[in-house]
Amino acid sequence: MVLRRVEADDPAPVEAASTGKGITGLARYRKDVLASVVVFLVALPLCIGIAVASGVKPEAAIITGIVGGLVTGVMPGSSLQVSGPAAGLAVLVFEAVEAHGAGQLGMIVLASGVFQILMGVIKLGKWFQAIASSVVAGMLAGIGVLILVGQVYVLADLKGPGNALQNLLGLPRLVLHVSNSPGARTALVMGLIGLAVIVFWKKAPKSLRNVPGPLAAVVVVAVLSAFFHTDVKKLQVGTLFDAVSLPTGASAAGLFSLDTLGTALVFALIASAESLFGATAVDRMHDGPKTKYDQELIAQGTGNMVSGFLGGVPLTAVVVRSAANVHAGGTTKVSRVLHGVWMLAFAVLAPGVLRLVPVTVLASILVYSGWKLFNPGQVRPLWRHDRGEVVVLVLTACAIVATDLLEGVLIGLVAALVKLGWKVSHLAVSHHRGQAVTVIRISGGATFLGIPKLQKALEQIPDGDTHIDLSELVHIDRTSRDAVETWAEQRRKEGAKVTTALPPGAEEHFSDTGAH
C-alpha cells in the first residue's frame, strides 16, 4: 500500500465527500440540497398552472406535489425522477371533474394508484423499456418545444392562447403585444436577465458556481424586482389545509360505477406511460442508477393512492421537473424528497416568501430546461449516422406538439416500427461478370416485399456459370428463398453451373444442390 501526504488543495477530500467519511451529511448532499430548491421553485408554479387547467383548487395540486416528494420520492424505482401533477393529464382531470364532480376525483385518483400497483406487481413495467432511442429523443425534443412555446408567454407575464399550435401561431401577436405594453416589456426584461444568469453562470467565479445557476437566477431577479419596485407578477398560494379532502362514504360508493372505474383505469395507463417513458428519457440524462420499472410503477401507484386519499390530482413522474433536477446537479433521492419538504414548509409556514418570487424568472428556468430538452444539435450527427432515425425523431416531436405526449409517443413508436420493417425488407442486389463466372451479391433483408426487385435482378444475369452470394443477408424468408432456388434450378437445367454462398445458419433451410 502506498501512502501519500494530503496537501491543502489535494483532490482527496472530494473523494471523501463521495463516500461520506469525515464530513457532515449536509456537506455530503450539498448538491442535492441546492438542486431540491431549484426543483421546488420550478414545481410550485407548475402545480398551480396545472391545477387551473384541471379545474381544481391550486392547493390540491400542491398537495400532489408534496406527496410526489415525500412519498414517491423515498420509494425505490428511480433516483432522479421528480413526481407531481402532470400537464398531460390536465384535460382528462378537467373532464373527470365535469363528469363526476370534484368530490369524486380523489377516489378516482386513489383507484388509479391501485391499478398501477397491480401493474407493477405483475411486472408490466418492463414493456415500457422497449422504446427506440430516436423515439425517446423525439419525446424530449417535443416536450422541449411545448415548454418553450408555452413559457415564452409567461416570460412577459402573459398567458398563452391555448395549446402548443395556438401558442406557436400566436407568437407574432405576442411580439406586438410586448412592444405596446410597458408591463410586459418589464417582465420580459426581468425574465431575460434570469435566463442570461443561468446561461452564463458557468463563467462565474468558482466559489459562486457552488450555487446552481437556476437558483442564482431566482435570487438575482427577485432582488432586482424588489430594488426597482417592478410591477411583475409574483407567486400566489392559498391555505393548504383547506384543500385537504378525505374520502367520504358517498365518494367510496361511487367507485362501484363502471364509468368511474374506467376513468381510473385510463388515469393509471396514461400516468404509467408518461412516468415510464419519462424514466427512459431521464435515465439518458445522467450516469447514476437506472430506473427499475416495476418498482417505479409501484412507487407511482403508492403516490397516487396517498394523493387521492388527501383529495389531490393524479401524480406522475414529470420530465420537466426531473430535467431541472438533473441540470441543477441532483445526484440522489435526497433532492426530490427535499423538494417536497420545501413545498410543504413554504406552503404552510411562509407563503409570504413565495410571493417575493417573480413568475417570469421561473419561466426563464423552464425555457432553459426546454431548450436543453429540445437539443437541436443532436440532429446533424444523427443525420450523418442514420437519416431514418432523424425522421422518427422529428415525427415524434411534431406529433407531440400537434396532439399530446402519449399520442405523440405512440405515433413515434409506429414510425420506428415502420422504419425497422423497411430496413429489414430493404434489399440490395449487385452483380459483376468475371472471366468464367457471374457473381451476384444479395444483401440486406430478403422478404416478399422485395420479390419484384429480386426477380428483375436475377433475370438480368447473363447466361453461363453463376455464383450467388447470400452471406450478407440479415434475413431471408421462404418466398425469397423459393425465388432464388427456382431460378437456380432453371439455370442448371439449361446446363449452367450455379453455386450459392449462404448466410450463417441457413444451410438447413436451402437445398444443398450446388451450395457451398
Coordinates of C-alpha atoms in Angstrom, one line a residue:
M1 CA 0.0 0.0 0.0
V2 CA 1.3 3.5 -1.0
L3 CA 0.8 6.4 1.4
R4 CA 1.0 10.0 0.4
R5 CA 0.6 13.3 2.2
V6 CA -2.5 15.3 1.5
E7 CA -1.9 18.9 0.5
A8 CA -4.3 21.7 1.1
D9 CA -5.6 21.7 -2.4
D10 CA -5.4 17.9 -2.9
P11 CA -8.5 16.4 -4.5
A12 CA -8.6 13.6 -1.9
P13 CA -11.2 15.4 0.2
V14 CA -13.6 15.3 -2.8
E15 CA -13.2 11.5 -2.8
A16 CA -14.1 11.5 0.9
A17 CA -17.2 13.5 0.1
S18 CA -18.4 10.8 -2.3
T19 CA -18.0 8.1 0.4
G20 CA -19.4 10.2 3.2
K21 CA -16.4 9.7 5.5
G22 CA -15.3 12.6 7.7
I23 CA -17.9 15.1 6.6
T24 CA -21.4 16.1 7.7
G25 CA -24.5 14.8 6.0
L26 CA -25.3 18.3 4.8
A27 CA -22.0 18.7 3.0
R28 CA -22.3 15.2 1.6
Y29 CA -25.6 16.1 -0.1
R30 CA -24.9 19.8 -0.8
K31 CA -25.6 19.5 -4.5
D32 CA -28.8 17.6 -3.8
V33 CA -30.0 20.2 -1.3
L34 CA -29.4 23.1 -3.7
A35 CA -30.9 21.1 -6.6
S36 CA -34.0 20.4 -4.4
V37 CA -34.6 24.2 -4.0
V38 CA -34.4 24.7 -7.8
V39 CA -36.9 21.8 -8.4
F40 CA -39.2 23.2 -5.7
L41 CA -39.2 26.6 -7.4
V42 CA -39.9 25.0 -10.7
A43 CA -42.5 22.6 -9.4
L44 CA -44.6 25.1 -7.4
P45 CA -45.7 27.3 -10.3
L46 CA -46.3 24.2 -12.5
C47 CA -48.6 22.8 -9.8
I48 CA -50.6 26.0 -9.7
G49 CA -50.8 26.2 -13.5
I50 CA -51.8 22.6 -13.9
A51 CA -54.5 23.0 -11.2
V52 CA -56.1 25.9 -13.0
A53 CA -56.1 23.9 -16.3
S54 CA -57.6 20.9 -14.5
G55 CA -60.4 22.9 -12.9
V56 CA -59.4 22.2 -9.3
K57 CA -58.0 24.4 -6.5
P58 CA -54.3 25.2 -6.8
E59 CA -53.7 23.8 -3.3
A60 CA -55.0 20.4 -4.5
A61 CA -52.1 20.2 -7.0
I62 CA -49.7 21.4 -4.3
I63 CA -50.7 18.5 -2.1
T64 CA -49.9 16.2 -5.0
G65 CA -46.5 17.8 -5.5
I66 CA -45.8 17.3 -1.8
V67 CA -46.8 13.7 -2.0
G68 CA -44.6 13.2 -5.0
G69 CA -41.6 14.3 -3.0
L70 CA -42.3 12.8 0.5
V71 CA -44.0 9.5 -0.6
T72 CA -43.0 8.6 -4.1
G73 CA -39.6 10.3 -3.6
V74 CA -38.5 7.9 -0.9
M75 CA -39.6 4.7 -2.6
P76 CA -37.4 2.5 -4.8
G77 CA -37.7 2.6 -8.6
S78 CA -36.0 5.8 -9.8
S79 CA -33.4 8.1 -8.2
L80 CA -33.7 11.4 -10.0
Q81 CA -37.3 11.4 -11.4
V82 CA -39.4 14.0 -9.7
S83 CA -43.1 13.3 -9.4
G84 CA -46.1 15.6 -9.2
P85 CA -49.1 16.8 -11.2
A86 CA -48.6 16.4 -15.0
A87 CA -49.9 18.7 -17.7
G88 CA -50.6 15.7 -19.9
L89 CA -53.4 14.7 -17.6
A90 CA -54.9 18.1 -17.1
V91 CA -57.6 17.7 -19.8
L92 CA -58.6 14.3 -18.5
V93 CA -58.8 15.6 -15.0
F94 CA -61.0 18.5 -16.1
E95 CA -63.3 16.1 -17.9
A96 CA -63.5 13.8 -14.9
V97 CA -64.4 16.7 -12.6
E98 CA -67.1 17.8 -15.1
A99 CA -68.5 14.2 -15.3
H100 CA -68.1 13.0 -11.7
G101 CA -67.6 16.1 -9.6
A102 CA -64.6 17.4 -7.7
G103 CA -65.6 15.3 -4.6
Q104 CA -65.2 12.1 -6.6
L105 CA -61.8 13.0 -8.1
G106 CA -59.8 11.9 -5.1
M107 CA -61.3 8.4 -5.1
I108 CA -60.7 8.1 -8.8
V109 CA -57.0 9.0 -8.3
L110 CA -56.8 6.5 -5.4
A111 CA -58.2 3.8 -7.6
S112 CA -55.8 4.6 -10.4
G113 CA -53.0 4.1 -7.9
V114 CA -54.3 0.7 -7.0
F115 CA -54.3 -0.2 -10.7
Q116 CA -50.7 1.0 -11.0
I117 CA -49.5 -1.1 -8.1
L118 CA -51.1 -4.2 -9.6
M119 CA -49.4 -3.5 -12.9
G120 CA -46.1 -3.3 -11.1
V121 CA -46.7 -6.5 -9.1
I122 CA -47.4 -8.5 -12.3
K123 CA -44.3 -6.9 -13.8
L124 CA -45.8 -4.9 -16.7
G125 CA -43.2 -2.2 -16.3
K126 CA -40.5 -3.9 -18.4
W127 CA -42.7 -3.5 -21.6
F128 CA -42.1 0.3 -21.4
Q129 CA -38.4 -0.4 -21.9
A130 CA -38.9 -1.5 -25.5
I131 CA -38.7 2.0 -26.9
A132 CA -36.4 3.2 -29.6
S133 CA -33.8 5.8 -28.7
S134 CA -35.0 8.0 -31.6
V135 CA -38.5 8.0 -30.1
V136 CA -37.0 9.0 -26.7
A137 CA -35.0 11.8 -28.3
G138 CA -38.1 12.9 -30.2
M139 CA -40.2 12.8 -27.0
L140 CA -37.6 15.0 -25.2
A141 CA -37.5 17.4 -28.2
G142 CA -41.3 17.6 -28.3
I143 CA -41.6 18.3 -24.6
G144 CA -38.9 20.9 -25.0
V145 CA -40.9 22.6 -27.8
L146 CA -44.0 22.5 -25.6
I147 CA -42.2 24.2 -22.8
L148 CA -40.6 26.8 -25.0
V149 CA -43.8 27.9 -26.8
G150 CA -45.7 28.0 -23.5
Q151 CA -43.2 29.7 -21.2
V152 CA -42.2 32.4 -23.7
Y153 CA -45.6 34.0 -22.9
V154 CA -45.0 33.6 -19.1
L155 CA -41.7 35.5 -19.5
A156 CA -43.7 38.5 -20.4
D157 CA -46.3 37.9 -17.6
L158 CA -48.9 36.8 -20.3
K159 CA -51.0 33.7 -20.8
G160 CA -50.7 31.7 -24.0
P161 CA -53.6 31.5 -26.4
G162 CA -54.1 27.7 -25.7
N163 CA -52.4 24.6 -26.9
A164 CA -48.9 24.3 -28.5
L165 CA -50.0 25.0 -32.0
Q166 CA -52.1 28.0 -30.9
N167 CA -49.1 29.3 -29.0
L168 CA -46.9 28.9 -32.0
L169 CA -49.3 30.8 -34.3
G170 CA -49.7 33.5 -31.6
L171 CA -46.0 34.4 -31.4
P172 CA -46.3 37.4 -33.9
R173 CA -49.2 38.7 -31.8
L174 CA -47.1 38.3 -28.7
V175 CA -44.3 40.4 -30.1
L176 CA -46.8 43.1 -31.0
H177 CA -48.4 43.0 -27.5
V178 CA -45.0 43.2 -25.8
S179 CA -43.9 46.2 -27.9
N180 CA -47.1 48.1 -26.8
S181 CA -47.2 47.1 -23.2
P182 CA -44.7 48.6 -20.7
G183 CA -45.6 46.0 -18.1
A184 CA -45.0 43.1 -20.5
R185 CA -41.7 44.6 -21.5
T186 CA -40.6 44.9 -17.9
A187 CA -41.4 41.3 -17.1
L188 CA -39.7 40.1 -20.3
V189 CA -36.5 42.0 -19.4
M190 CA -36.5 40.5 -15.9
G191 CA -37.1 37.1 -17.4
L192 CA -34.3 37.5 -19.9
I193 CA -32.0 38.6 -17.1
G194 CA -32.8 35.4 -15.3
L195 CA -32.1 33.4 -18.5
A196 CA -28.8 35.2 -19.0
V197 CA -27.8 34.4 -15.4
I198 CA -28.5 30.7 -16.0
V199 CA -26.7 30.5 -19.4
F200 CA -23.6 32.4 -18.3
W201 CA -23.4 31.2 -14.7
K202 CA -20.8 28.6 -15.7
K203 CA -18.4 31.6 -16.3
A204 CA -18.9 33.0 -12.8
P205 CA -16.2 32.7 -10.2
K206 CA -15.7 29.1 -9.0
S207 CA -16.8 30.0 -5.4
L208 CA -20.2 31.2 -6.8
R209 CA -20.7 28.2 -9.0
N210 CA -21.4 26.1 -5.9
V211 CA -24.9 27.6 -6.2
P212 CA -26.8 26.2 -9.2
G213 CA -27.4 28.7 -12.0
P214 CA -31.3 28.5 -11.8
L215 CA -31.2 29.3 -8.1
A216 CA -28.9 32.2 -8.7
A217 CA -31.2 33.5 -11.3
V218 CA -34.2 33.4 -8.9
V219 CA -32.2 35.3 -6.3
V220 CA -30.9 37.9 -8.7
V221 CA -34.2 38.6 -10.3
A222 CA -36.1 38.7 -7.0
V223 CA -33.6 41.2 -5.6
L224 CA -33.7 43.4 -8.8
S225 CA -37.5 43.3 -8.8
A226 CA -37.7 44.4 -5.1
F227 CA -35.0 47.1 -5.6
F228 CA -36.6 48.7 -8.6
H229 CA -40.2 48.1 -7.4
T230 CA -41.1 46.5 -10.7
D231 CA -44.7 45.7 -11.3
V232 CA -44.4 42.0 -12.3
K233 CA -46.4 39.0 -11.3
K234 CA -45.4 37.1 -8.1
L235 CA -46.3 33.6 -6.9
Q236 CA -49.7 33.3 -5.2
V237 CA -50.5 30.5 -2.8
G238 CA -53.6 29.9 -0.7
T239 CA -54.2 27.9 2.5
L240 CA -53.0 24.3 2.1
F241 CA -55.1 22.5 4.7
D242 CA -58.4 23.9 3.4
A243 CA -57.8 21.9 0.3
V244 CA -57.4 18.5 2.0
S245 CA -60.5 16.4 1.2
L246 CA -60.6 13.0 2.8
P247 CA -62.7 10.2 1.3
T248 CA -66.4 10.0 2.3
G249 CA -68.9 7.2 2.1
A250 CA -70.5 8.7 -0.9
S251 CA -67.2 9.1 -2.8
A252 CA -66.2 5.5 -1.9
A253 CA -69.6 4.2 -3.1
G254 CA -69.1 6.0 -6.4
L255 CA -66.2 3.7 -7.3
F256 CA -68.7 0.8 -7.9
S257 CA -69.7 2.6 -11.1
L258 CA -68.1 1.1 -14.2
D259 CA -67.7 4.6 -15.7
T260 CA -65.7 5.8 -12.6
L261 CA -63.5 2.7 -12.6
G262 CA -63.0 3.2 -16.4
T263 CA -61.8 6.7 -15.7
A264 CA -59.4 5.5 -13.0
L265 CA -58.0 2.8 -15.4
V266 CA -57.4 5.5 -18.1
F267 CA -55.6 7.6 -15.5
A268 CA -53.5 4.7 -14.5
L269 CA -52.5 3.8 -18.0
I270 CA -51.6 7.3 -19.1
A271 CA -49.9 8.2 -15.9
S272 CA -47.8 5.0 -16.1
A273 CA -46.9 5.6 -19.7
E274 CA -45.8 9.2 -19.0
S275 CA -43.8 8.1 -15.9
L276 CA -42.0 5.2 -17.5
F277 CA -41.4 6.8 -20.9
G278 CA -40.1 9.8 -18.9
A279 CA -37.9 7.4 -16.9
T280 CA -36.3 6.2 -20.1
A281 CA -35.6 9.8 -21.1
V282 CA -34.3 10.9 -17.7
D283 CA -32.0 7.8 -17.4
R284 CA -30.3 9.1 -20.6
M285 CA -29.5 12.4 -18.9
H286 CA -27.4 11.1 -16.1
D287 CA -24.9 8.3 -15.2
G288 CA -26.4 7.3 -11.9
P289 CA -28.5 4.2 -11.1
K290 CA -31.1 3.4 -13.8
T291 CA -34.8 3.1 -13.2
K292 CA -36.3 -0.2 -12.1
Y293 CA -39.5 -0.1 -14.0
D294 CA -41.8 -2.4 -12.0
Q295 CA -40.7 -0.8 -8.7
E296 CA -41.3 2.6 -10.2
L297 CA -44.8 1.6 -11.1
I298 CA -45.5 0.6 -7.5
A299 CA -43.9 3.9 -6.3
Q300 CA -46.1 5.9 -8.6
G301 CA -49.2 3.9 -7.6
T302 CA -48.5 4.4 -3.9
G303 CA -48.1 8.2 -4.5
N304 CA -51.5 8.3 -6.3
M305 CA -53.2 6.4 -3.5
V306 CA -52.0 8.9 -1.0
S307 CA -52.7 11.9 -3.2
G308 CA -56.2 10.6 -3.9
F309 CA -56.8 10.0 -0.2
L310 CA -55.9 13.6 0.6
G311 CA -58.0 15.0 -2.3
G312 CA -55.2 15.6 -4.7
V313 CA -54.9 15.3 -8.5
P314 CA -53.2 12.4 -10.5
L315 CA -49.5 12.1 -9.9
T316 CA -46.8 11.1 -12.5
A317 CA -43.1 11.5 -12.9
V318 CA -42.7 14.7 -14.8
V319 CA -39.8 15.2 -17.3
V320 CA -39.7 19.0 -16.8
R321 CA -39.0 18.7 -13.0
S322 CA -36.8 15.7 -13.5
A323 CA -34.7 17.5 -16.1
A324 CA -34.5 20.6 -13.8
N325 CA -33.3 18.2 -11.0
V326 CA -30.6 16.7 -13.2
H327 CA -29.4 20.0 -14.7
A328 CA -29.3 21.6 -11.2
G329 CA -26.9 18.9 -10.1
G330 CA -29.1 16.4 -8.3
T331 CA -27.4 13.1 -7.7
T332 CA -29.6 11.1 -5.2
K333 CA -33.2 10.8 -4.0
V334 CA -32.4 13.5 -1.4
S335 CA -33.1 16.2 -4.0
R336 CA -36.6 15.0 -4.9
V337 CA -37.6 14.3 -1.3
L338 CA -36.4 17.7 -0.1
H339 CA -38.3 19.5 -2.9
G340 CA -41.5 18.1 -1.2
V341 CA -40.3 19.3 2.2
W342 CA -39.7 22.8 0.9
M343 CA -43.1 22.8 -0.8
L344 CA -44.8 21.7 2.4
A345 CA -42.8 24.1 4.6
F346 CA -43.3 27.2 2.4
A347 CA -47.0 26.5 1.7
V348 CA -47.7 26.1 5.4
L349 CA -45.2 28.4 7.2
A350 CA -44.1 31.1 4.8
P351 CA -46.4 31.7 1.9
G352 CA -45.3 35.4 2.0
V353 CA -41.8 34.4 1.0
L354 CA -43.1 32.7 -2.1
R355 CA -44.9 35.9 -3.1
L356 CA -41.5 37.6 -3.5
V357 CA -40.5 35.3 -6.4
P358 CA -41.4 36.8 -9.8
V359 CA -43.1 34.3 -12.1
T360 CA -41.1 35.4 -15.0
V361 CA -37.8 34.1 -13.6
L362 CA -39.4 30.7 -13.1
A363 CA -40.4 30.8 -16.7
S364 CA -36.7 31.5 -17.6
I365 CA -35.7 28.4 -15.8
L366 CA -38.2 26.4 -17.8
V367 CA -37.2 28.0 -21.0
Y368 CA -33.6 26.9 -20.3
S369 CA -34.7 23.4 -19.5
G370 CA -36.9 23.3 -22.6
W371 CA -34.0 24.3 -24.8
K372 CA -31.8 21.6 -23.3
L373 CA -34.5 19.0 -23.9
F374 CA -35.1 20.3 -27.5
N375 CA -31.3 19.9 -28.2
P376 CA -31.2 20.8 -31.9
G377 CA -27.5 20.0 -32.0
Q378 CA -28.3 16.3 -31.9
V379 CA -29.8 16.3 -35.4
R380 CA -26.7 16.8 -37.5
P381 CA -24.6 13.9 -36.2
L382 CA -27.6 11.6 -36.2
W383 CA -28.3 12.6 -39.8
R384 CA -24.9 11.5 -40.8
H385 CA -25.3 8.2 -39.0
D386 CA -28.9 7.2 -39.8
R387 CA -31.3 9.5 -41.6
G388 CA -34.2 7.2 -40.8
E389 CA -33.6 7.9 -37.1
V390 CA -33.9 11.6 -37.7
V391 CA -37.2 11.1 -39.5
V392 CA -38.5 9.2 -36.5
L393 CA -37.2 11.8 -34.0
V394 CA -38.7 14.8 -35.9
L395 CA -42.0 12.9 -36.5
T396 CA -42.3 12.1 -32.8
A397 CA -41.6 15.6 -31.7
C398 CA -44.1 17.1 -34.2
A399 CA -46.7 14.6 -33.2
I400 CA -46.4 15.5 -29.5
V401 CA -46.7 19.2 -30.4
A402 CA -49.7 18.6 -32.6
T403 CA -51.5 16.1 -30.3
D404 CA -50.3 15.3 -26.8
L405 CA -47.5 13.4 -25.1
L406 CA -49.0 9.9 -25.1
E407 CA -50.4 10.1 -28.7
G408 CA -47.1 11.6 -29.9
V409 CA -45.0 8.8 -28.4
L410 CA -47.4 6.1 -29.8
I411 CA -47.0 7.7 -33.3
G412 CA -43.3 7.7 -32.8
L413 CA -43.3 4.0 -31.9
V414 CA -45.3 3.2 -35.0
A415 CA -42.8 5.2 -37.1
A416 CA -39.9 3.3 -35.5
L417 CA -41.6 0.0 -36.3
V418 CA -42.2 1.1 -39.9
K419 CA -38.6 2.1 -40.2
L420 CA -37.5 -1.2 -38.8
G421 CA -39.7 -3.1 -41.3
W422 CA -38.3 -1.0 -44.1
K423 CA -34.8 -1.7 -43.1
V424 CA -35.3 -5.4 -42.6
S425 CA -37.0 -5.5 -46.0
H426 CA -34.5 -3.3 -47.8
L427 CA -32.8 -5.4 -50.5
A428 CA -29.6 -4.6 -52.3
V429 CA -28.6 -6.6 -55.4
S430 CA -25.5 -6.2 -57.5
H431 CA -23.6 -8.4 -59.9
H432 CA -20.4 -8.4 -62.0
R433 CA -19.1 -10.6 -64.8
G434 CA -15.8 -12.4 -64.1
Q435 CA -13.7 -14.3 -66.6
A436 CA -15.6 -17.6 -66.1
V437 CA -18.5 -16.8 -63.8
T438 CA -21.0 -14.1 -62.9
V439 CA -21.1 -13.2 -59.3
I440 CA -24.4 -11.8 -57.9
R441 CA -24.4 -10.4 -54.3
I442 CA -27.7 -10.0 -52.4
S443 CA -27.6 -8.1 -49.1
G444 CA -30.0 -6.6 -46.6
G445 CA -33.3 -8.3 -45.9
A446 CA -34.9 -10.6 -48.5
T447 CA -38.6 -10.7 -47.9
F448 CA -41.7 -11.0 -50.1
L449 CA -41.7 -7.2 -50.3
G450 CA -38.5 -7.3 -52.3
I451 CA -39.5 -10.1 -54.7
P452 CA -40.1 -7.8 -57.8
K453 CA -36.6 -6.3 -57.3
L454 CA -35.0 -9.7 -56.8
Q455 CA -36.7 -11.3 -59.8
K456 CA -35.7 -8.4 -62.0
A457 CA -32.1 -8.7 -60.9
L458 CA -32.0 -12.4 -61.5
E459 CA -33.5 -12.0 -65.0
Q460 CA -30.7 -9.6 -66.0
I461 CA -27.9 -12.1 -65.2
P462 CA -26.3 -13.2 -68.4
D463 CA -26.1 -16.9 -69.4
G464 CA -23.3 -19.0 -68.1
D465 CA -22.0 -20.1 -64.7
T466 CA -23.2 -18.1 -61.7
H467 CA -22.2 -17.7 -58.1
I468 CA -24.9 -16.3 -55.8
D469 CA -23.5 -14.7 -52.6
L470 CA -26.2 -14.6 -49.9
S471 CA -23.8 -14.4 -47.0
E472 CA -24.6 -10.7 -46.2
L473 CA -28.3 -11.2 -45.8
V474 CA -29.7 -10.4 -42.4
H475 CA -32.9 -12.2 -43.1
I476 CA -34.4 -14.3 -45.9
D477 CA -38.0 -15.5 -45.9
R478 CA -39.4 -18.6 -47.6
T479 CA -40.8 -16.6 -50.6
S480 CA -37.4 -15.1 -51.4
R481 CA -35.6 -18.4 -50.8
D482 CA -38.0 -20.2 -53.2
A483 CA -37.5 -17.5 -55.8
V484 CA -33.7 -18.0 -55.7
E485 CA -33.9 -21.8 -55.7
T486 CA -36.4 -21.8 -58.6
W487 CA -34.1 -19.5 -60.7
A488 CA -31.0 -21.6 -59.8
E489 CA -32.7 -24.8 -60.8
Q490 CA -33.9 -23.4 -64.1
R491 CA -30.3 -22.3 -64.9
R492 CA -29.0 -25.7 -64.0
K493 CA -31.4 -27.3 -66.4
E494 CA -30.0 -25.0 -69.1
G495 CA -26.6 -26.5 -68.5
A496 CA -25.1 -23.7 -66.3
K497 CA -23.3 -24.3 -63.1
V498 CA -24.9 -22.4 -60.1
T499 CA -23.3 -22.2 -56.7
T500 CA -24.6 -20.4 -53.6
A501 CA -22.9 -18.9 -50.5
L502 CA -25.4 -19.0 -47.7
P503 CA -25.8 -16.8 -44.7
P504 CA -24.6 -18.3 -41.4
G505 CA -27.1 -20.9 -40.1
A506 CA -29.1 -21.0 -43.2
E507 CA -27.7 -24.3 -44.6
E508 CA -30.6 -26.4 -43.3
H509 CA -33.1 -24.1 -45.0
F510 CA -31.7 -24.4 -48.5
S511 CA -31.5 -27.4 -50.8
D512 CA -27.9 -28.5 -50.8
T513 CA -27.7 -28.8 -54.5
G514 CA -24.8 -26.7 -55.7
A515 CA -24.5 -24.8 -52.4
H516 CA -21.1 -24.4 -50.6

